[in-house]
Amino acid sequence: MSSQAEPKVLISQQEIAARIIQLSSEITSAYRDKNPLLIGILKGSFVFMADLVRVLDFPLEVDFIGLSSYGAGKESSGKVRVRRSPGSEVRGRHVLVVEDIVDSGLTLAFLKDYLLEKKPASLKLCALTDKPERHRVPVNIDYLGFTVPNKFLVGYGLDWNEKYRNLPDICVLDA
Ligand code: 5GP
Ligand code: MG
């Protein structure tokens, strides 16, 4: 793919910021006294995580897990691997997984099993975006930012071949 079109804004940085404030009040009600462990899925969730934690005004901890399900293209390989495990002890913690986008749901299905084996006190999911049309396995998202169309998205942490993560808005990349 050599002639790549310019990404087009789908969800602006202002809309994202406003939605994160709404999510933060739901998350605060549930977790304010629980010292939760937020686990972001690398690399895509790093921007969302950074914006989310700065509007959560109570004690919490942050960690990341490196997973890979995608090759260099736009389709999930269906196989998930742990590339970097979280350093934090998960046992007995209230864990909130922070994900950039749910597509087939295979990454989260894998991660749920992986984390449940470590016996957290609770395990919930916060996803910035979800493409329900693409689910191949059932996914339960406890805190969802936006339902998005079945398009390939970049920006706000999301990449195409490692590019575009730094775009401030969530954009559609047309082939
Ligand atoms: P799933 O396992 O749900 O199919 O894939 C989840 C992961 O695939 C996401 O965390 C993200 O890294 C990647 N992904 C899925 N859809 C998109 C998309 O539209 N754009 C980008 N950049 N990555 C995506
Ligand atoms: Mg991801």
mmCIF file of C-alpha atoms and ligand atoms in Angstrom:
data_model
loop_
_atom_site.group_PDB
_atom_site.id
_atom_site.type_symbol
_atom_site.label_atom_id
_atom_site.label_comp_id
_atom_site.label_asym_id
_atom_site.label_seq_id
_atom_site.Cartn_x
_atom_site.Cartn_y
_atom_site.Cartn_z
ATOM 1 C CA MET A 1 0.000 0.000 0.000
ATOM 2 C CA SER A 2 2.066 2.936 -1.191
ATOM 3 C CA SER A 3 -0.520 5.605 -1.984
ATOM 4 C CA GLN A 4 -2.020 6.135 1.465
ATOM 5 C CA ALA A 5 -4.860 8.660 1.766
ATOM 6 C CA GLU A 6 -4.803 11.288 4.513
ATOM 7 C CA PRO A 7 -6.509 10.206 7.753
ATOM 8 C CA LYS A 8 -9.945 11.849 8.212
ATOM 9 C CA VAL A 9 -11.160 12.929 11.648
ATOM 10 C CA LEU A 10 -13.875 10.642 13.029
ATOM 11 C CA ILE A 11 -13.851 11.669 16.712
ATOM 12 C CA SER A 12 -12.223 14.974 17.600
ATOM 13 C CA GLN A 13 -9.897 15.500 20.546
ATOM 14 C CA GLN A 14 -12.596 17.698 22.148
ATOM 15 C CA GLU A 15 -15.174 14.906 21.896
ATOM 16 C CA ILE A 16 -12.693 12.414 23.314
ATOM 17 C CA ALA A 17 -11.864 14.699 26.244
ATOM 18 C CA ALA A 18 -15.554 15.237 27.040
ATOM 19 C CA ARG A 19 -16.290 11.510 26.932
ATOM 20 C CA ILE A 20 -13.316 10.728 29.170
ATOM 21 C CA ILE A 21 -14.700 13.121 31.801
ATOM 22 C CA GLN A 22 -18.009 11.204 31.723
ATOM 23 C CA LEU A 23 -16.246 7.847 31.984
ATOM 24 C CA SER A 24 -14.124 9.129 34.838
ATOM 25 C CA SER A 25 -17.151 9.839 36.999
ATOM 26 C CA GLU A 26 -18.462 6.277 36.474
ATOM 27 C CA ILE A 27 -15.027 4.842 37.204
ATOM 28 C CA THR A 28 -14.620 7.071 40.260
ATOM 29 C CA SER A 29 -17.928 5.868 41.762
ATOM 30 C CA ALA A 30 -16.839 2.260 41.361
ATOM 31 C CA TYR A 31 -13.163 2.497 42.346
ATOM 32 C CA ARG A 32 -12.543 5.525 44.554
ATOM 33 C CA ASP A 33 -11.843 3.429 47.678
ATOM 34 C CA LYS A 34 -10.314 0.407 45.958
ATOM 35 C CA ASN A 35 -6.812 1.479 44.951
ATOM 36 C CA PRO A 36 -7.351 -0.174 41.539
ATOM 37 C CA LEU A 37 -4.632 -1.418 39.248
ATOM 38 C CA LEU A 38 -5.181 -0.058 35.750
ATOM 39 C CA ILE A 39 -3.535 -2.261 33.141
ATOM 40 C CA GLY A 40 -3.181 -0.715 29.703
ATOM 41 C CA ILE A 41 -2.611 -2.819 26.625
ATOM 42 C CA LEU A 42 0.441 -1.623 24.719
ATOM 43 C CA LYS A 43 1.035 0.149 22.625
ATOM 44 C CA GLY A 44 -2.300 1.566 21.490
ATOM 45 C CA SER A 45 -3.745 2.442 24.900
ATOM 46 C CA PHE A 46 -0.921 4.691 26.054
ATOM 47 C CA VAL A 47 -2.559 7.981 25.046
ATOM 48 C CA PHE A 48 -5.976 7.017 26.414
ATOM 49 C CA MET A 49 -4.407 5.806 29.667
ATOM 50 C CA ALA A 50 -2.491 9.060 30.068
ATOM 51 C CA ASP A 51 -5.613 11.180 29.588
ATOM 52 C CA LEU A 52 -7.824 8.904 31.685
ATOM 53 C CA VAL A 53 -5.630 8.718 34.798
ATOM 54 C CA ARG A 54 -5.208 12.478 34.897
ATOM 55 C CA VAL A 55 -8.953 12.925 35.465
ATOM 56 C CA LEU A 56 -9.156 10.173 38.112
ATOM 57 C CA ASP A 57 -8.594 11.946 41.415
ATOM 58 C CA PHE A 58 -8.120 9.042 43.850
ATOM 59 C CA PRO A 59 -5.346 6.526 44.623
ATOM 60 C CA LEU A 60 -4.641 4.069 41.822
ATOM 61 C CA GLU A 61 -1.740 2.283 40.181
ATOM 62 C CA VAL A 62 -0.844 1.926 36.521
ATOM 63 C CA ASP A 63 0.831 -0.909 34.672
ATOM 64 C CA PHE A 64 0.994 -2.104 31.078
ATOM 65 C CA ILE A 65 0.931 -5.407 29.286
ATOM 66 C CA GLY A 66 2.360 -5.936 25.830
ATOM 67 C CA LEU A 67 0.224 -8.162 23.631
ATOM 68 C CA SER A 68 0.316 -8.724 19.949
ATOM 69 C CA SER A 69 -2.408 -10.073 17.740
ATOM 70 C CA TYR A 70 -1.712 -8.100 14.603
ATOM 71 C CA GLY A 71 0.978 -8.471 12.008
ATOM 72 C CA ALA A 72 2.004 -5.524 9.914
ATOM 73 C CA GLY A 73 -1.402 -5.311 8.205
ATOM 74 C CA LYS A 74 -4.914 -4.418 9.266
ATOM 75 C CA GLU A 75 -6.330 -7.868 10.071
ATOM 76 C CA SER A 76 -5.996 -9.767 13.335
ATOM 77 C CA SER A 77 -3.957 -12.919 13.036
ATOM 78 C CA GLY A 78 -6.223 -14.377 15.728
ATOM 79 C CA LYS A 79 -3.177 -15.450 17.701
ATOM 80 C CA VAL A 80 -2.355 -13.454 20.801
ATOM 81 C CA ARG A 81 1.058 -13.449 22.458
ATOM 82 C CA VAL A 82 2.307 -11.787 25.638
ATOM 83 C CA ARG A 83 5.296 -9.669 24.709
ATOM 84 C CA ARG A 84 5.658 -7.860 28.034
ATOM 85 C CA SER A 85 4.002 -9.017 31.254
ATOM 86 C CA PRO A 86 2.863 -6.513 33.894
ATOM 87 C CA GLY A 87 5.340 -6.225 36.767
ATOM 88 C CA SER A 88 2.590 -5.638 39.350
ATOM 89 C CA GLU A 89 1.107 -8.322 41.560
ATOM 90 C CA VAL A 90 -2.426 -8.912 40.263
ATOM 91 C CA ARG A 91 -3.619 -11.289 42.988
ATOM 92 C CA GLY A 92 -6.216 -9.626 45.222
ATOM 93 C CA ARG A 93 -6.235 -6.376 43.216
ATOM 94 C CA HIS A 94 -9.163 -4.630 41.612
ATOM 95 C CA VAL A 95 -7.978 -4.672 38.019
ATOM 96 C CA LEU A 96 -9.323 -2.393 35.302
ATOM 97 C CA VAL A 97 -8.036 -3.208 31.833
ATOM 98 C CA VAL A 98 -7.649 -0.140 29.613
ATOM 99 C CA GLU A 99 -7.881 -0.845 25.891
ATOM 100 C CA ASP A 100 -7.832 1.430 22.870
ATOM 101 C CA ILE A 101 -10.164 -0.508 20.574
ATOM 102 C CA VAL A 102 -12.099 -3.761 20.599
ATOM 103 C CA ASP A 103 -12.237 -5.414 17.210
ATOM 104 C CA SER A 104 -12.641 -9.211 17.046
ATOM 105 C CA GLY A 105 -12.524 -9.423 20.835
ATOM 106 C CA LEU A 106 -9.837 -12.125 20.661
ATOM 107 C CA THR A 107 -7.224 -10.029 22.465
ATOM 108 C CA LEU A 108 -9.562 -9.391 25.377
ATOM 109 C CA ALA A 109 -10.762 -12.986 25.570
ATOM 110 C CA PHE A 110 -7.137 -14.046 25.876
ATOM 111 C CA LEU A 111 -6.288 -11.319 28.392
ATOM 112 C CA LYS A 112 -9.310 -12.106 30.548
ATOM 113 C CA ASP A 113 -8.216 -15.738 30.937
ATOM 114 C CA TYR A 114 -4.598 -14.673 31.489
ATOM 115 C CA LEU A 115 -5.517 -12.220 34.265
ATOM 116 C CA LEU A 116 -8.207 -14.369 35.927
ATOM 117 C CA GLU A 117 -5.596 -17.077 36.438
ATOM 118 C CA LYS A 118 -3.730 -14.571 38.601
ATOM 119 C CA LYS A 119 -6.772 -14.282 40.916
ATOM 120 C CA PRO A 120 -7.581 -10.548 40.961
ATOM 121 C CA ALA A 121 -10.246 -9.348 43.431
ATOM 122 C CA SER A 122 -12.193 -8.077 40.422
ATOM 123 C CA LEU A 123 -11.616 -7.641 36.710
ATOM 124 C CA LYS A 124 -13.329 -5.092 34.488
ATOM 125 C CA LEU A 125 -12.738 -3.541 31.120
ATOM 126 C CA CYS A 126 -12.615 0.048 29.944
ATOM 127 C CA ALA A 127 -12.341 0.478 26.172
ATOM 128 C CA LEU A 128 -12.169 3.774 24.351
ATOM 129 C CA THR A 129 -13.734 2.393 21.168
ATOM 130 C CA ASP A 130 -15.600 -0.727 20.066
ATOM 131 C CA LYS A 131 -16.457 -2.135 16.648
ATOM 132 C CA PRO A 132 -19.392 -4.419 17.526
ATOM 133 C CA GLU A 133 -19.811 -5.588 13.911
ATOM 134 C CA ARG A 134 -16.385 -7.193 14.113
ATOM 135 C CA HIS A 135 -16.735 -9.261 17.274
ATOM 136 C CA ARG A 136 -15.894 -12.923 16.767
ATOM 137 C CA VAL A 137 -16.271 -13.843 20.436
ATOM 138 C CA PRO A 138 -18.548 -12.310 23.117
ATOM 139 C CA VAL A 139 -17.008 -9.263 24.818
ATOM 140 C CA ASN A 140 -18.333 -7.445 27.861
ATOM 141 C CA ILE A 141 -17.151 -3.840 28.037
ATOM 142 C CA ASP A 142 -17.873 -2.270 31.431
ATOM 143 C CA TYR A 143 -16.874 1.284 30.470
ATOM 144 C CA LEU A 144 -17.059 2.185 26.785
ATOM 145 C CA GLY A 145 -16.101 5.489 25.183
ATOM 146 C CA PHE A 146 -17.475 5.203 21.663
ATOM 147 C CA THR A 147 -19.052 2.655 19.343
ATOM 148 C CA VAL A 148 -17.300 3.050 15.999
ATOM 149 C CA PRO A 149 -18.007 1.846 12.455
ATOM 150 C CA ASN A 150 -16.192 -1.030 10.835
ATOM 151 C CA LYS A 151 -13.345 1.137 9.512
ATOM 152 C CA PHE A 152 -9.631 1.100 10.184
ATOM 153 C CA LEU A 153 -8.830 3.791 12.733
ATOM 154 C CA VAL A 154 -5.600 5.610 13.519
ATOM 155 C CA GLY A 155 -4.547 8.403 15.842
ATOM 156 C CA TYR A 156 -4.864 8.973 19.578
ATOM 157 C CA GLY A 157 -2.461 6.072 20.159
ATOM 158 C CA LEU A 158 -3.688 3.865 17.297
ATOM 159 C CA ASP A 159 -1.250 3.109 14.527
ATOM 160 C CA TRP A 160 -0.971 1.881 11.015
ATOM 161 C CA ASN A 161 2.447 0.254 10.713
ATOM 162 C CA GLU A 162 3.570 2.289 13.753
ATOM 163 C CA LYS A 163 2.578 5.581 12.121
ATOM 164 C CA TYR A 164 -0.110 8.067 13.186
ATOM 165 C CA ARG A 165 -0.110 7.268 16.933
ATOM 166 C CA ASN A 166 0.599 10.941 17.586
ATOM 167 C CA LEU A 167 -2.482 12.322 15.806
ATOM 168 C CA PRO A 168 -4.621 14.060 18.469
ATOM 169 C CA ASP A 169 -7.964 12.899 17.014
ATOM 170 C CA ILE A 170 -9.318 9.428 16.218
ATOM 171 C CA CYS A 171 -9.233 9.245 12.425
ATOM 172 C CA VAL A 172 -10.324 6.875 9.662
ATOM 173 C CA LEU A 173 -7.636 5.623 7.353
ATOM 174 C CA ASP A 174 -9.066 4.696 3.967
ATOM 175 C CA ALA A 175 -7.117 2.285 1.833
HETATM 176 P P1 5GP B 1 -8.939 -7.744 18.533
HETATM 177 O O1 5GP B 1 -8.169 -8.807 19.239
HETATM 178 O O2 5GP B 1 -10.148 -7.250 19.321
HETATM 179 O O3 5GP B 1 -9.306 -8.150 17.147
HETATM 180 O O4 5GP B 1 -7.962 -6.562 18.290
HETATM 181 C C1 5GP B 1 -7.690 -5.628 19.229
HETATM 182 C C2 5GP B 1 -6.450 -4.867 18.864
HETATM 183 O O5 5GP B 1 -6.292 -4.782 17.442
HETATM 184 C C3 5GP B 1 -6.542 -3.443 19.337
HETATM 185 O O6 5GP B 1 -6.034 -3.317 20.632
HETATM 186 C C4 5GP B 1 -5.693 -2.716 18.319
HETATM 187 O O7 5GP B 1 -4.348 -2.782 18.722
HETATM 188 C C5 5GP B 1 -5.879 -3.507 17.061
HETATM 189 N N1 5GP B 1 -6.924 -2.894 16.222
HETATM 190 C C6 5GP B 1 -8.174 -3.316 16.024
HETATM 191 N N2 5GP B 1 -8.859 -2.495 15.219
HETATM 192 C C7 5GP B 1 -8.001 -1.512 14.904
HETATM 193 C C8 5GP B 1 -8.113 -0.313 14.115
HETATM 194 O O8 5GP B 1 -9.142 0.038 13.529
HETATM 195 N N3 5GP B 1 -7.002 0.451 14.034
HETATM 196 C C9 5GP B 1 -5.842 0.136 14.673
HETATM 197 N N4 5GP B 1 -4.835 0.958 14.524
HETATM 198 N N5 5GP B 1 -5.695 -0.969 15.430
HETATM 199 C C10 5GP B 1 -6.773 -1.765 15.549
HETATM 200 MG MG MG B 2 -4.377 -2.692 21.332
#
